[in-house]
GROMACS .gro file of C-alpha atoms in nm:
model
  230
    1UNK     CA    1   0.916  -1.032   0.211
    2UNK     CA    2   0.806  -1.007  -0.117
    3UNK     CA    3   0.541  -0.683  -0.179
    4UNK     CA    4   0.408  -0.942  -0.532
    5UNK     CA    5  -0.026  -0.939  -0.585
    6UNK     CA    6  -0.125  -1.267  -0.607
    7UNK     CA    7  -0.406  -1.401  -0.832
    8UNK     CA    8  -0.750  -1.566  -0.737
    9UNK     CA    9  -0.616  -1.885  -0.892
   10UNK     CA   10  -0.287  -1.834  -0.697
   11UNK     CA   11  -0.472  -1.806  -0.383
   12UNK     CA   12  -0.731  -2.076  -0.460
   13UNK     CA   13  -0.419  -2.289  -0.556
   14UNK     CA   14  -0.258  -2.286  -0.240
   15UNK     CA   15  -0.561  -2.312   0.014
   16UNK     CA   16  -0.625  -2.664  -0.206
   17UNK     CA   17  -0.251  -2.760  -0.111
   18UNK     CA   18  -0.330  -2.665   0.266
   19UNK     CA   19  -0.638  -2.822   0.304
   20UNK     CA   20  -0.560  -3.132   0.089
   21UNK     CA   21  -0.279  -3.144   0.352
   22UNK     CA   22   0.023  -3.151   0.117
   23UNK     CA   23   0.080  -2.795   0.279
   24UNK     CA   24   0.080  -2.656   0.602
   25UNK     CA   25   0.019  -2.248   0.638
   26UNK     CA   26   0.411  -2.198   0.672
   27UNK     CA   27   0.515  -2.428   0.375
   28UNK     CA   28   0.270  -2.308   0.191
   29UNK     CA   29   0.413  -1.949   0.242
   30UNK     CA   30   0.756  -2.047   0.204
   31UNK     CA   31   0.666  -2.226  -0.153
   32UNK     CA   32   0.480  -1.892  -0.304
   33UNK     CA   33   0.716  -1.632  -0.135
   34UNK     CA   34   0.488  -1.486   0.079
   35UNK     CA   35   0.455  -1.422   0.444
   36UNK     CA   36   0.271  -1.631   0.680
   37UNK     CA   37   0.011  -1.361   0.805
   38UNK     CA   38  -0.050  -1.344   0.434
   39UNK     CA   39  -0.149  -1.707   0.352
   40UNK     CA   40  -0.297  -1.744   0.666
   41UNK     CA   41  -0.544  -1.451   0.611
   42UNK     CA   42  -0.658  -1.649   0.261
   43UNK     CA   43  -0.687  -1.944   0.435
   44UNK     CA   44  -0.916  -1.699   0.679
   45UNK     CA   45  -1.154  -1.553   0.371
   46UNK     CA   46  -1.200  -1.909   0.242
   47UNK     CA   47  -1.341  -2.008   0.573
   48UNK     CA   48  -1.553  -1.692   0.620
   49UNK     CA   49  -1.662  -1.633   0.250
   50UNK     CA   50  -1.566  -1.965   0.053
   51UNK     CA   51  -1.374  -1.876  -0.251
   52UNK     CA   52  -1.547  -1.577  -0.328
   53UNK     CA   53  -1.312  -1.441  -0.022
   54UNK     CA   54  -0.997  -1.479  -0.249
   55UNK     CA   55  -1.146  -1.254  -0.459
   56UNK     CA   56  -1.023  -0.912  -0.502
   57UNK     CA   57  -1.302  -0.693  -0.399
   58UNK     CA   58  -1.420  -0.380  -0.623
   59UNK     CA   59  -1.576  -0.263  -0.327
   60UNK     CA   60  -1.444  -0.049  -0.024
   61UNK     CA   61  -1.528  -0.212   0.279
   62UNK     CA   62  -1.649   0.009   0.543
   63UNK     CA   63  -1.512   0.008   0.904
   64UNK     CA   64  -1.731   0.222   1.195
   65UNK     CA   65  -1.495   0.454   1.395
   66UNK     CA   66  -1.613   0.250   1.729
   67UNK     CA   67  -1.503  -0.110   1.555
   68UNK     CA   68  -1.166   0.053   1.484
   69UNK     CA   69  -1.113   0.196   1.789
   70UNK     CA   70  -1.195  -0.107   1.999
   71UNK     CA   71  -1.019  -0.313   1.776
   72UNK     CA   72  -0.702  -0.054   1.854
   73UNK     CA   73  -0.764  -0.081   2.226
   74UNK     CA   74  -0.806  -0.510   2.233
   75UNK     CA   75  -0.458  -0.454   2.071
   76UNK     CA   76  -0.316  -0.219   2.326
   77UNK     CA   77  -0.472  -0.420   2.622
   78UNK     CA   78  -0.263  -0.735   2.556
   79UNK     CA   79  -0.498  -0.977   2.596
   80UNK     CA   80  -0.557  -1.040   2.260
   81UNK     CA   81  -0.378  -1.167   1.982
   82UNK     CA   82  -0.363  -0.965   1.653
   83UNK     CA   83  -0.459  -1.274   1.464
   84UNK     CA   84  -0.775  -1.289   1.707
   85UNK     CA   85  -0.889  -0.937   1.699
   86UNK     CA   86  -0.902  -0.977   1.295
   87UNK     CA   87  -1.130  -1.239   1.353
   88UNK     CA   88  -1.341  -1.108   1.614
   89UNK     CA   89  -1.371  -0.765   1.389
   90UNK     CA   90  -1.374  -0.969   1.042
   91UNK     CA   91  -1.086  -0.704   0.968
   92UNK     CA   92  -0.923  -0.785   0.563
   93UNK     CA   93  -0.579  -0.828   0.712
   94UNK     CA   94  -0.353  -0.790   0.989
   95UNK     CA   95  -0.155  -0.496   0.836
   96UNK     CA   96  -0.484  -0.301   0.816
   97UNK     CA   97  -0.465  -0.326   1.205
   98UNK     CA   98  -0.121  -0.268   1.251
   99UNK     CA   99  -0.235   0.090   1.054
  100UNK     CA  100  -0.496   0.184   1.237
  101UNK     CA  101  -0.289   0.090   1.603
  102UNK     CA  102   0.015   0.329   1.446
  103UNK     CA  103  -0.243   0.593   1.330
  104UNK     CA  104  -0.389   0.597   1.710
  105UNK     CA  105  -0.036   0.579   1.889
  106UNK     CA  106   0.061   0.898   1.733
  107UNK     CA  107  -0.193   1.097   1.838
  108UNK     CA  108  -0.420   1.036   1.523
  109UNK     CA  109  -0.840   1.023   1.527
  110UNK     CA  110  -0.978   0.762   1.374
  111UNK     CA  111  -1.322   0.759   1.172
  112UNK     CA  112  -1.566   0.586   1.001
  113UNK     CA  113  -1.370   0.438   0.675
  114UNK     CA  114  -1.603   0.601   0.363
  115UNK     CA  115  -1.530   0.512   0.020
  116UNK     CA  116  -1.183   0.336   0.107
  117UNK     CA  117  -0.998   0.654   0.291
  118UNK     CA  118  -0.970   0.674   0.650
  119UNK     CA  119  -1.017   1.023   0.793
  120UNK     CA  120  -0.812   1.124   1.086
  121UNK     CA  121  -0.754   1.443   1.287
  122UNK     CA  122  -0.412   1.474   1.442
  123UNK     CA  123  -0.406   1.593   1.758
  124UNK     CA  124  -0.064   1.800   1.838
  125UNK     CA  125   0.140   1.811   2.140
  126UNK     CA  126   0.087   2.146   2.317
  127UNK     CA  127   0.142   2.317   2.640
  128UNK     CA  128   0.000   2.260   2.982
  129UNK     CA  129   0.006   2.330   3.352
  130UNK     CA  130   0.093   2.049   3.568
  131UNK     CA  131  -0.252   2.138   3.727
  132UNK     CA  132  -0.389   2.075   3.382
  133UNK     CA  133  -0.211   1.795   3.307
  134UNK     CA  134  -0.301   1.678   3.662
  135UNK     CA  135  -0.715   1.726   3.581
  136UNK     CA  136  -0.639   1.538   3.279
  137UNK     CA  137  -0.450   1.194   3.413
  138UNK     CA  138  -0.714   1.198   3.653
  139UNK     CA  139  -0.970   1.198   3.377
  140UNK     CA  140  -0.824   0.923   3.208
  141UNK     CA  141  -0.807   0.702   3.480
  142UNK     CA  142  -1.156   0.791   3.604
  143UNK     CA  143  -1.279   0.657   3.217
  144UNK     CA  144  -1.076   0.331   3.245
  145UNK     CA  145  -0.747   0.466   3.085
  146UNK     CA  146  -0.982   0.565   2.768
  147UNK     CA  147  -0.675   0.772   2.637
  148UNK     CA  148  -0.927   0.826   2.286
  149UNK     CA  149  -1.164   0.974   2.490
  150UNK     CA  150  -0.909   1.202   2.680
  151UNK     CA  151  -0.729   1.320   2.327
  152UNK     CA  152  -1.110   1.498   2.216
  153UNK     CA  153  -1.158   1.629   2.511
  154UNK     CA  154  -0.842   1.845   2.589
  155UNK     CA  155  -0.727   1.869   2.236
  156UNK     CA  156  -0.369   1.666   2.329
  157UNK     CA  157  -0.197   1.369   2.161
  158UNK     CA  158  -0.190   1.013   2.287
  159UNK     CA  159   0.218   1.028   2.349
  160UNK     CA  160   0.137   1.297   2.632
  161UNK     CA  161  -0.200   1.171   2.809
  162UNK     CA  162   0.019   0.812   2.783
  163UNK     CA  163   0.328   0.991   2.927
  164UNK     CA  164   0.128   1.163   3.183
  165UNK     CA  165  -0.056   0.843   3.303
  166UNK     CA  166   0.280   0.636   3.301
  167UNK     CA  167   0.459   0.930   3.497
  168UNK     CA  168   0.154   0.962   3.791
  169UNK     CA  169   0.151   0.577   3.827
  170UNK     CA  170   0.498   0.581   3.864
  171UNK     CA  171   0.570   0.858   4.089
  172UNK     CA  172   0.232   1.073   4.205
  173UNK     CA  173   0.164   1.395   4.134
  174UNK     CA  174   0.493   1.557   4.158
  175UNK     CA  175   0.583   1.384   3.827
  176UNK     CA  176   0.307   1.651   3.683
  177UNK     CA  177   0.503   1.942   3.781
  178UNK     CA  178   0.591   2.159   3.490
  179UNK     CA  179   0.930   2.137   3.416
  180UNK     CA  180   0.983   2.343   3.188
  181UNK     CA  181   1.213   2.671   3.216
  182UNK     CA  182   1.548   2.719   3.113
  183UNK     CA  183   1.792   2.440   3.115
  184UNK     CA  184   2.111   2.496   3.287
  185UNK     CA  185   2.429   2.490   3.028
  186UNK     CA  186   2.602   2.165   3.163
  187UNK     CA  187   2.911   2.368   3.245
  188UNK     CA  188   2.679   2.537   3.525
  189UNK     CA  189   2.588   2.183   3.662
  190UNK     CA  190   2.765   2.082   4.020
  191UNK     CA  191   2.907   1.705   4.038
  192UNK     CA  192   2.585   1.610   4.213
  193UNK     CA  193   2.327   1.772   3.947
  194UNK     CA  194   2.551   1.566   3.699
  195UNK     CA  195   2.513   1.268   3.839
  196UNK     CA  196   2.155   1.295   3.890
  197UNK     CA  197   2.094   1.405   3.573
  198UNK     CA  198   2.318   1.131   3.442
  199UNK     CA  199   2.113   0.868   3.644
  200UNK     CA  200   1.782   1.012   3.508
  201UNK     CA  201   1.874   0.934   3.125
  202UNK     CA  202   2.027   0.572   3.261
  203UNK     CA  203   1.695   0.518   3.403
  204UNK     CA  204   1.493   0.652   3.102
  205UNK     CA  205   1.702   0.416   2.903
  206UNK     CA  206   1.627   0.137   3.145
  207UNK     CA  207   1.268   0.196   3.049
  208UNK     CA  208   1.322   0.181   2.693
  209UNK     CA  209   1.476  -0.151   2.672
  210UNK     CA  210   1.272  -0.303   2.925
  211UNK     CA  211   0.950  -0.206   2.720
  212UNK     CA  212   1.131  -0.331   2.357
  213UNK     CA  213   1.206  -0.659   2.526
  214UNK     CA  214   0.825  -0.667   2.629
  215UNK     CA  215   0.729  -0.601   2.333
  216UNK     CA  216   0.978  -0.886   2.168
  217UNK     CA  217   0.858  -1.148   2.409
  218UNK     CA  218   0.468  -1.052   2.310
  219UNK     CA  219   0.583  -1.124   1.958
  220UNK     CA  220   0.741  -1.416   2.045
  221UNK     CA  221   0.463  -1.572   2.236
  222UNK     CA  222   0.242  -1.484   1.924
  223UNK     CA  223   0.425  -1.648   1.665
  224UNK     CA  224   0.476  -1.968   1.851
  225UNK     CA  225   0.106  -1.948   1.947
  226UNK     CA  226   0.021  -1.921   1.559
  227UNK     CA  227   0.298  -2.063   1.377
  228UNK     CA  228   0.204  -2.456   1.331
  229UNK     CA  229   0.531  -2.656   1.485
  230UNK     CA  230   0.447  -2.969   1.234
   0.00000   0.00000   0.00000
């Protein structure tokens, strides 16, 4: 889709055609070339703000740290659509979330937006016990999976106290273990260690297309929710 800036008189144009009715939201986007989260966040502004919400702004608008953050975790809950949580959190546009959900997923802090730049701390992946990791699952589940919370405390990223939770959910405490340690060379492997350890990345695999087709349907169910059929 196209990346084009569109005027105030472009915008104010084509919320007239959409609520004169000679548009709907997704012909309306097809006839300027833009996307349909893009029209339908003008359409949005005009109902919060009147025109002056097609308006470029001169002015940074400032997001708390806590808004973001629960805006991220409404996200990652599921229960809410994006198109929602924009509205709940009078957020300027879906893409801003979509940022501030990839800036959190990798292990990013998120703060208090001041004078348009958001100011994160990345925390990196480093090494622990599986009797740390185990104090640290716990933790997490003990603060309602608050995996924010969990990242200041022990300094790690999101993809481990994530990977941890998954992996004790899944299969207990010996899933904590540390393993690492020297890997064998896989001409030191017997049949049966090669099998295993073939079934292992089948099953890791498994995972990994069973959570992209999750996250597909989600999408799918999102669109037709939003996406007028006439």
């Amino acid at each position: 889709m196209s990346n084009k800036r569109y005027s105030y008189e472009e915008k104010k144009r084509s919320i007239q055609h959409i609520l004169s009715g000679k548009e709907c939201v997704t012909s309306e986007a097809r006839r300027v070339g833009a996307g349909y989260d893009t029209v339908n966040t003008w359409l949005r502004k005009y109902r919060e703000n009147g025109l002056n919400g097609l308006k470029i702004s001169k002015n940074w608008k400032k997001y708390l740290k806590q808004d973001k953050t629960k805006a991220v975790e409404y996200a990652l809950s599921g229960k809410y659509s994006k198109h929602e949580i924009v509205q709940i959190f009078k957020i300027s546009s879906k893409s801003l979330l979509d940022k501030w959900i990839s800036t959190y997923t990798k292990g990013k802090r998120l703060k208090s937006t001041s004078k348009g730049i958001s100011q994160m701390k990345t925390n990196k992946s480093i090494f622990t016990t599986g009797e740390e990791r185990l104090e640290i699952v716990q933790f997490t589940i003990a603060h309602k999976l608050d995996y924010q919370l969990a990242m200041e405390k022990y300094g790690v990223s999101y993809q481990q106290v994530y990977s941890w939770v998954k992996k004790y959910q899944k299969n207990g405490t010996e899933a904590l273990r540390d393993g690492r340690g020297r890997k064998k060379d896989p001409k030191e492997l017997t049949e049966e260690e090669r099998l295993k350890q073939r079934i292992k990345e089948l099953e890791l695999r498994n995972e990994e297309l069973e959570m992209e087709k999750a996250i597909a349907k989600k999408l799918q169910e999102i669109q037709e929710r939003f996406n007028p059929s006439h």
